[in-house]
CSV table of C-alpha atoms and ligand atoms in Angstrom, one decimal:
chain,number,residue,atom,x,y,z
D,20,UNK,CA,88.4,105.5,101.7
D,21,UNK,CA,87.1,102.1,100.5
D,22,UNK,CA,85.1,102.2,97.2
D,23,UNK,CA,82.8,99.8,96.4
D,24,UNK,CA,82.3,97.8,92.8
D,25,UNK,CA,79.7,98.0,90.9
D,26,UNK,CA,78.8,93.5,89.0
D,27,UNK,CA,80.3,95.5,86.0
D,28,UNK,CA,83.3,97.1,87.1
D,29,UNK,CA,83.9,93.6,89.0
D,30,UNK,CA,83.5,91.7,85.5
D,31,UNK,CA,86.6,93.8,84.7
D,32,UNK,CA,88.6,93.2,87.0
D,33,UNK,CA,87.6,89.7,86.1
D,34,UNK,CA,88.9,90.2,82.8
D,35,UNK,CA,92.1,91.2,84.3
D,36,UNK,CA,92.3,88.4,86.8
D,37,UNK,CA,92.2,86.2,84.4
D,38,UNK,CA,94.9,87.7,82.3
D,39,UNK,CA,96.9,87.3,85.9
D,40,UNK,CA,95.8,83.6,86.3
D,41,UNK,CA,97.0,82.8,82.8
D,42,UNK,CA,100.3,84.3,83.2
D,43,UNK,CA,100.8,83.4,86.5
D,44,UNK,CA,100.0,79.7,85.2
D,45,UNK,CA,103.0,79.7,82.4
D,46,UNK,CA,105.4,80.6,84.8
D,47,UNK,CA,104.7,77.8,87.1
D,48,UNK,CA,105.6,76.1,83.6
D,49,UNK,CA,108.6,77.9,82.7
D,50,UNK,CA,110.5,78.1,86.1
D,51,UNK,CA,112.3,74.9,85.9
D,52,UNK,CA,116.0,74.0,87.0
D,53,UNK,CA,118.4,76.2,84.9
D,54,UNK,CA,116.6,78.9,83.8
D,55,UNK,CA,116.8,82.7,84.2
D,56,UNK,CA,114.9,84.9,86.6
D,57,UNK,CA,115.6,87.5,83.8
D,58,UNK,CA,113.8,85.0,81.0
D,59,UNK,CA,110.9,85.3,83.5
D,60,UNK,CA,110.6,88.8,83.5
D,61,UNK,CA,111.1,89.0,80.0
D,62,UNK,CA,108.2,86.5,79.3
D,63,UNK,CA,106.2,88.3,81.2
D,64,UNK,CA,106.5,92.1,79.8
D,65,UNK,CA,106.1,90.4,76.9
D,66,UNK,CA,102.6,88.5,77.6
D,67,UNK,CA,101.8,92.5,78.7
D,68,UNK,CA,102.6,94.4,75.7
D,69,UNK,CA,101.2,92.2,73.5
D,70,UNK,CA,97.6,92.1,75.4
D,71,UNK,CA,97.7,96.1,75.7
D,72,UNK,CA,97.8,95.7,79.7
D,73,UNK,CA,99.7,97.9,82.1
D,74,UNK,CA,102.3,96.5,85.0
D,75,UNK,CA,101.3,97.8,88.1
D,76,UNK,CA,105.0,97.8,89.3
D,77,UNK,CA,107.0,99.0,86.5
D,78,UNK,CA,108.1,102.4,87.6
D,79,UNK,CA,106.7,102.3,91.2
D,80,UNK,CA,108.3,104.2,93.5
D,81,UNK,CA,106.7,103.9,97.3
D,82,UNK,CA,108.0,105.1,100.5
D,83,UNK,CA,109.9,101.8,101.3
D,84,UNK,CA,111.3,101.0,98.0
D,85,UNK,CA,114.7,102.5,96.1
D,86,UNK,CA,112.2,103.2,93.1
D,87,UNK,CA,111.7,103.5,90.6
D,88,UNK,CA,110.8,99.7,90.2
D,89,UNK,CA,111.6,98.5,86.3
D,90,UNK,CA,110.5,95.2,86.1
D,91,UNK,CA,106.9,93.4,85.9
D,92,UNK,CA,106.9,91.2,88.0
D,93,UNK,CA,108.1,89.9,91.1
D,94,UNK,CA,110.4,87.2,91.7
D,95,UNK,CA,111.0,86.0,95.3
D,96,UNK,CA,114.0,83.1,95.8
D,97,UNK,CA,114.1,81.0,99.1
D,98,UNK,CA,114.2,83.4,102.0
D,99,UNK,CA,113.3,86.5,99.6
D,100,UNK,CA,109.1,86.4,99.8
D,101,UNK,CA,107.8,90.2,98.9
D,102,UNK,CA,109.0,92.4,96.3
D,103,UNK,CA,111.5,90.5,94.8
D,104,UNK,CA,113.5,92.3,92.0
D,105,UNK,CA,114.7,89.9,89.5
D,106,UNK,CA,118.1,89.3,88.9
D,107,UNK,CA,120.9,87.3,86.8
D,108,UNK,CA,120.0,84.2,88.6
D,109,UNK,CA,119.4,80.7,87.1
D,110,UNK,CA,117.0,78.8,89.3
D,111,UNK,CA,118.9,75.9,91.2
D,112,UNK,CA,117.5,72.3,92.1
D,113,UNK,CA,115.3,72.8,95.2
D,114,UNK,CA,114.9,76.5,94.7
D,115,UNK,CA,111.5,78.0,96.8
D,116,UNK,CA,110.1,80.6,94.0
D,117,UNK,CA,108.1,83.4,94.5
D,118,UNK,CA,106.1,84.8,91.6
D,119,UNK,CA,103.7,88.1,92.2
D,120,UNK,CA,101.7,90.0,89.1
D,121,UNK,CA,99.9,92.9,89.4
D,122,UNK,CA,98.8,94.3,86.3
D,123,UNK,CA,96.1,96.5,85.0
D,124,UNK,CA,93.6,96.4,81.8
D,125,UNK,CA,91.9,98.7,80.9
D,126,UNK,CA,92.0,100.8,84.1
D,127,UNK,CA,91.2,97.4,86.5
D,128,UNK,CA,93.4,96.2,88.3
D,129,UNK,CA,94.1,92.1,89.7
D,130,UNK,CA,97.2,90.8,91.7
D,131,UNK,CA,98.0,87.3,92.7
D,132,UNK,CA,101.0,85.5,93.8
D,133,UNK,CA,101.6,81.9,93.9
D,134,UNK,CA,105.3,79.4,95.5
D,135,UNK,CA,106.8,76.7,93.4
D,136,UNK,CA,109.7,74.6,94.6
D,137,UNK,CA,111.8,74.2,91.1
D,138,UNK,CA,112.5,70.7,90.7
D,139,UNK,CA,113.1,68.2,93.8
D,140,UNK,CA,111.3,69.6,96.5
D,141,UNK,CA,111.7,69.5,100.1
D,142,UNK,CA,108.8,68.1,102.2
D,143,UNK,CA,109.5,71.1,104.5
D,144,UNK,CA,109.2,73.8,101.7
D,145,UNK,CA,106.3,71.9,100.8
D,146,UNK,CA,104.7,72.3,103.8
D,147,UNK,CA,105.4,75.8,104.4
D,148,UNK,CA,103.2,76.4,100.4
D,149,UNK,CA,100.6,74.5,102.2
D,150,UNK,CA,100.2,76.7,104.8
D,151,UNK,CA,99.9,79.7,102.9
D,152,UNK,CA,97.2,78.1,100.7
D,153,UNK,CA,95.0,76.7,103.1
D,154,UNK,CA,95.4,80.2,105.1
D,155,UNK,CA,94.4,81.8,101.6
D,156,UNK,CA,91.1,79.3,101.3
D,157,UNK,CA,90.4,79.6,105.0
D,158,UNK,CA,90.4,83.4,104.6
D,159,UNK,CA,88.1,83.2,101.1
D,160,UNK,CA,85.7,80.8,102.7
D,161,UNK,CA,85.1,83.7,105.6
D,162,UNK,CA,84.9,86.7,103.3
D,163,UNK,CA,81.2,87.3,103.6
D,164,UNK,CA,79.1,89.7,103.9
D,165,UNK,CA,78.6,90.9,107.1
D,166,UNK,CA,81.9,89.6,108.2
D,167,UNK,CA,84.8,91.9,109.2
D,168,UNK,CA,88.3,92.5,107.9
D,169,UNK,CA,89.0,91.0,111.4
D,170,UNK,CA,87.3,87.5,110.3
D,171,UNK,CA,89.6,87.3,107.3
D,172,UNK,CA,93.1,88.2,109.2
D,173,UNK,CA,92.0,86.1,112.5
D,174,UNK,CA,91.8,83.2,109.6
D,175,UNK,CA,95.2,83.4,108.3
D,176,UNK,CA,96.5,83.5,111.6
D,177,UNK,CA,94.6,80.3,113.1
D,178,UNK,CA,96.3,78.0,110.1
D,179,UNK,CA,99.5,79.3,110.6
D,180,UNK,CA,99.1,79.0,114.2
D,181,UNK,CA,98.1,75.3,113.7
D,182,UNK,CA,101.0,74.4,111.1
D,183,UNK,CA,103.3,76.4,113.9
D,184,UNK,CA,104.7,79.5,111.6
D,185,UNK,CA,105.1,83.2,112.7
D,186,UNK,CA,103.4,85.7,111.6
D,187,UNK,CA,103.9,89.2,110.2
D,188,UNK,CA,101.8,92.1,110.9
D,189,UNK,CA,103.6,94.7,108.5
D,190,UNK,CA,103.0,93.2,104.8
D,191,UNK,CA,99.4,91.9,104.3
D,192,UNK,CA,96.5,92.2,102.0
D,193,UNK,CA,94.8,94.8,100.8
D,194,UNK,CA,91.8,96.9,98.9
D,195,UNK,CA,92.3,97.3,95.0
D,196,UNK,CA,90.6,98.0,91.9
D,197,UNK,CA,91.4,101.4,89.7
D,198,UNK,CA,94.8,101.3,91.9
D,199,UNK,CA,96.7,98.4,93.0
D,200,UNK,CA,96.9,99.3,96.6
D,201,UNK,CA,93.5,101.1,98.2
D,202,UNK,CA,92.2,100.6,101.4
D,203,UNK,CA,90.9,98.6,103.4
D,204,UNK,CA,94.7,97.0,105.0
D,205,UNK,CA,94.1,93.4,105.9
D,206,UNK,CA,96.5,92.3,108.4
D,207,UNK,CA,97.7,88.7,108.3
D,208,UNK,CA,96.7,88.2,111.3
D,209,UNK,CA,93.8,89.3,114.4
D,210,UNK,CA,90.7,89.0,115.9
D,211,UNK,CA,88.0,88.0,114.7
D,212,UNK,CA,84.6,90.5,114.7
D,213,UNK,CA,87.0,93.5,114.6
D,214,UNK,CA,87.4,96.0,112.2
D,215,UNK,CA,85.6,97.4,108.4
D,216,UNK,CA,83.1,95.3,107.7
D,217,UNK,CA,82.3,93.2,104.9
D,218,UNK,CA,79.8,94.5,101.8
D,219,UNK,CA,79.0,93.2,98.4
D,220,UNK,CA,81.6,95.3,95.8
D,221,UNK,CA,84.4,95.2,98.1
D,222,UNK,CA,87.4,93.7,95.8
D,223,UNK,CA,90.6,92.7,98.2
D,224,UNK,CA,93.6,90.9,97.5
D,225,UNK,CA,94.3,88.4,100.4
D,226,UNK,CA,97.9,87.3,101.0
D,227,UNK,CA,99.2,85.1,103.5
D,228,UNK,CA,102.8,84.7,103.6
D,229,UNK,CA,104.9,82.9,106.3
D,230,UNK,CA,108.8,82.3,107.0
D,231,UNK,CA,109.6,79.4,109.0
D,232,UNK,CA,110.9,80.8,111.5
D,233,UNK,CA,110.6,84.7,112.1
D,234,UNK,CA,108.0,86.7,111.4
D,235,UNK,CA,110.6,90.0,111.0
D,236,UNK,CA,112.0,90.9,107.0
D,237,UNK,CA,114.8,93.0,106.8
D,238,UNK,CA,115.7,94.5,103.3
D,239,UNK,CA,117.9,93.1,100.6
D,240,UNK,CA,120.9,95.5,99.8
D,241,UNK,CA,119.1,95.8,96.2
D,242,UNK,CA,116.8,98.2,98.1
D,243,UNK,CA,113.3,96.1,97.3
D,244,UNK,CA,114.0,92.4,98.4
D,245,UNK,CA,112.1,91.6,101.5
D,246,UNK,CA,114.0,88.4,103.1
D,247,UNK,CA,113.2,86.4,106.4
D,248,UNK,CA,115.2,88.2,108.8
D,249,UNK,CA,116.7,84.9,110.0
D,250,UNK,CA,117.4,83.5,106.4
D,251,UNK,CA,114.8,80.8,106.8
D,252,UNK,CA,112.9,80.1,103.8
D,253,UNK,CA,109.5,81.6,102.5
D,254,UNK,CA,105.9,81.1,101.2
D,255,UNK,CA,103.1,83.5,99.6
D,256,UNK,CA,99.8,82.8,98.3
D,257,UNK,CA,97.4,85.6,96.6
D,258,UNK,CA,94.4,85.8,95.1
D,259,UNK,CA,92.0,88.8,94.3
D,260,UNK,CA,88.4,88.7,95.6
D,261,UNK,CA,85.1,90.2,95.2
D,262,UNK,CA,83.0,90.1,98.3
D,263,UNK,CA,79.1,89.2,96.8
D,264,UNK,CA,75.9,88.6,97.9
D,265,UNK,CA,76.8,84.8,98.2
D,266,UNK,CA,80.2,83.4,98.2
D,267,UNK,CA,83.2,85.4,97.2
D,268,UNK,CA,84.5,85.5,93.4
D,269,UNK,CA,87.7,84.7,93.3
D,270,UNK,CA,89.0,86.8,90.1
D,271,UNK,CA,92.8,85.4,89.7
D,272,UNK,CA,91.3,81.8,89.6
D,273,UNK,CA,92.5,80.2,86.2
D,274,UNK,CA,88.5,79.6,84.7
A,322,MG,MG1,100.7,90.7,94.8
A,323,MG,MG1,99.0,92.3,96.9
């Protein structure tokens, strides 16, 4: 069932995004050549029990995962791109990061995910970002009322199409707001005019992520890691949405 948002219960997931943005922001910072994906995750339960918020992940335990999950956030290196548990890892020269946060304040909930490459990057890894972020803004500049979920995943699908990456159908966007997952599923890819259509208080997370060169994951022995099937490297962008009256509110934009 998809529940709609009232302007105030969207001003707090505002609140939240923001906390997201902010966070997500310092570990663009912090995730240099040497350091721990451990230090990240400690950073970051840190930043969450000092501003009262909850981690969405920390002791999730879904159908696909070996939960419980006890970390806060989600660290994804080179072919890992979803659900990445950290581990003893220093970041190495060239490294293609992953960094997802979903948290909660209050009871609202934002999630957003953003790709690095950790000091000298590679104009192919750089390209592969790209194309996950212009997928994300084509899919934002479509998410509008009277518009279908079909709109935003024919979008995604189109730039990756034109930059020439795969696509997977499994892992894509998806309804939140009390919870971190609700419905409506947006696929990462489809046709356009299809499927729920678009109202004002409908808050989404898009995501577009690509691998090079598959568009099948298999699972990391760890029991969470989602890597590119073939090992080729990977790319996510995120950002939680408000559909309004006008132009969509982006909520895990750093304001
Ligand atoms: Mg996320
Ligand atoms: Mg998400």
């Amino acid at each position: 069932m998809v529940e709609l948002k009232t302007p105030g219960e969207i001003e707090r997931m505002l609140v939240t995004g923001q906390f997201v943005a902010e966070v997500l922001g310092e570990l663009r910072e912090r995730a240099r050549v040497g350091v721990n994906l451990l230090e990240l995750e400690a950073h970051v339960r840190e930043k969450i029990r000092l501003r009262g918020a909850q981690s969405c992940y920390w002791d999730y335990s879904p159908s696909f995962g070996r939960g419980p999950f006890r970390n806060t956030v989600c660290l994804s290196v080179n072919d890992a791109v979803l659900h990445g548990l950290p581990f003893d890892y220093a970041l190495r020269d060239g490294d293609v990061l992953t960094m997802d946060l979903a948290v909660g304040i209050d009871g609202w909930v934002a999630d957003s995910a953003t790709t690095i490459v950790v000091g000298t990057a590679a104009p192919e890894d750089l390209r592969l970002i790209r194309a996950t972020e212009d997928a994300l803004a084509a899919a934002i500049a479509v998410a509008l009322p009277g518009n279908r979920i079909g709109d935003i995943s024919a979008a995604i699908s189109a730039v990756a199409h034109d930059y020439g990456y795969p696509v997977n159908t499994e892992f894509g966007g998806h309804g939140l707001g009390r919870t971190m997952h609700e419905d409506p599923h947006i696929p990462n890819a489809g046709k356009p005019g299809r499927g729920y259509r678009l109202r004002p208080g409908l808050t989404i997370a898009i995501e577009p992520w690509f691998a090079r060169t598959t568009d099948r994951v298999v699972t990391d022995p760890d029991g969470w890691t989602l890597r590119s099937a073939d090992g080729s490297r990977t790319a996510h962008s995120e950002h939680t949405i408000a559909i309004t009256d006008d132009v969509p509110k982006v909520l895990t934009l750093a304001r």
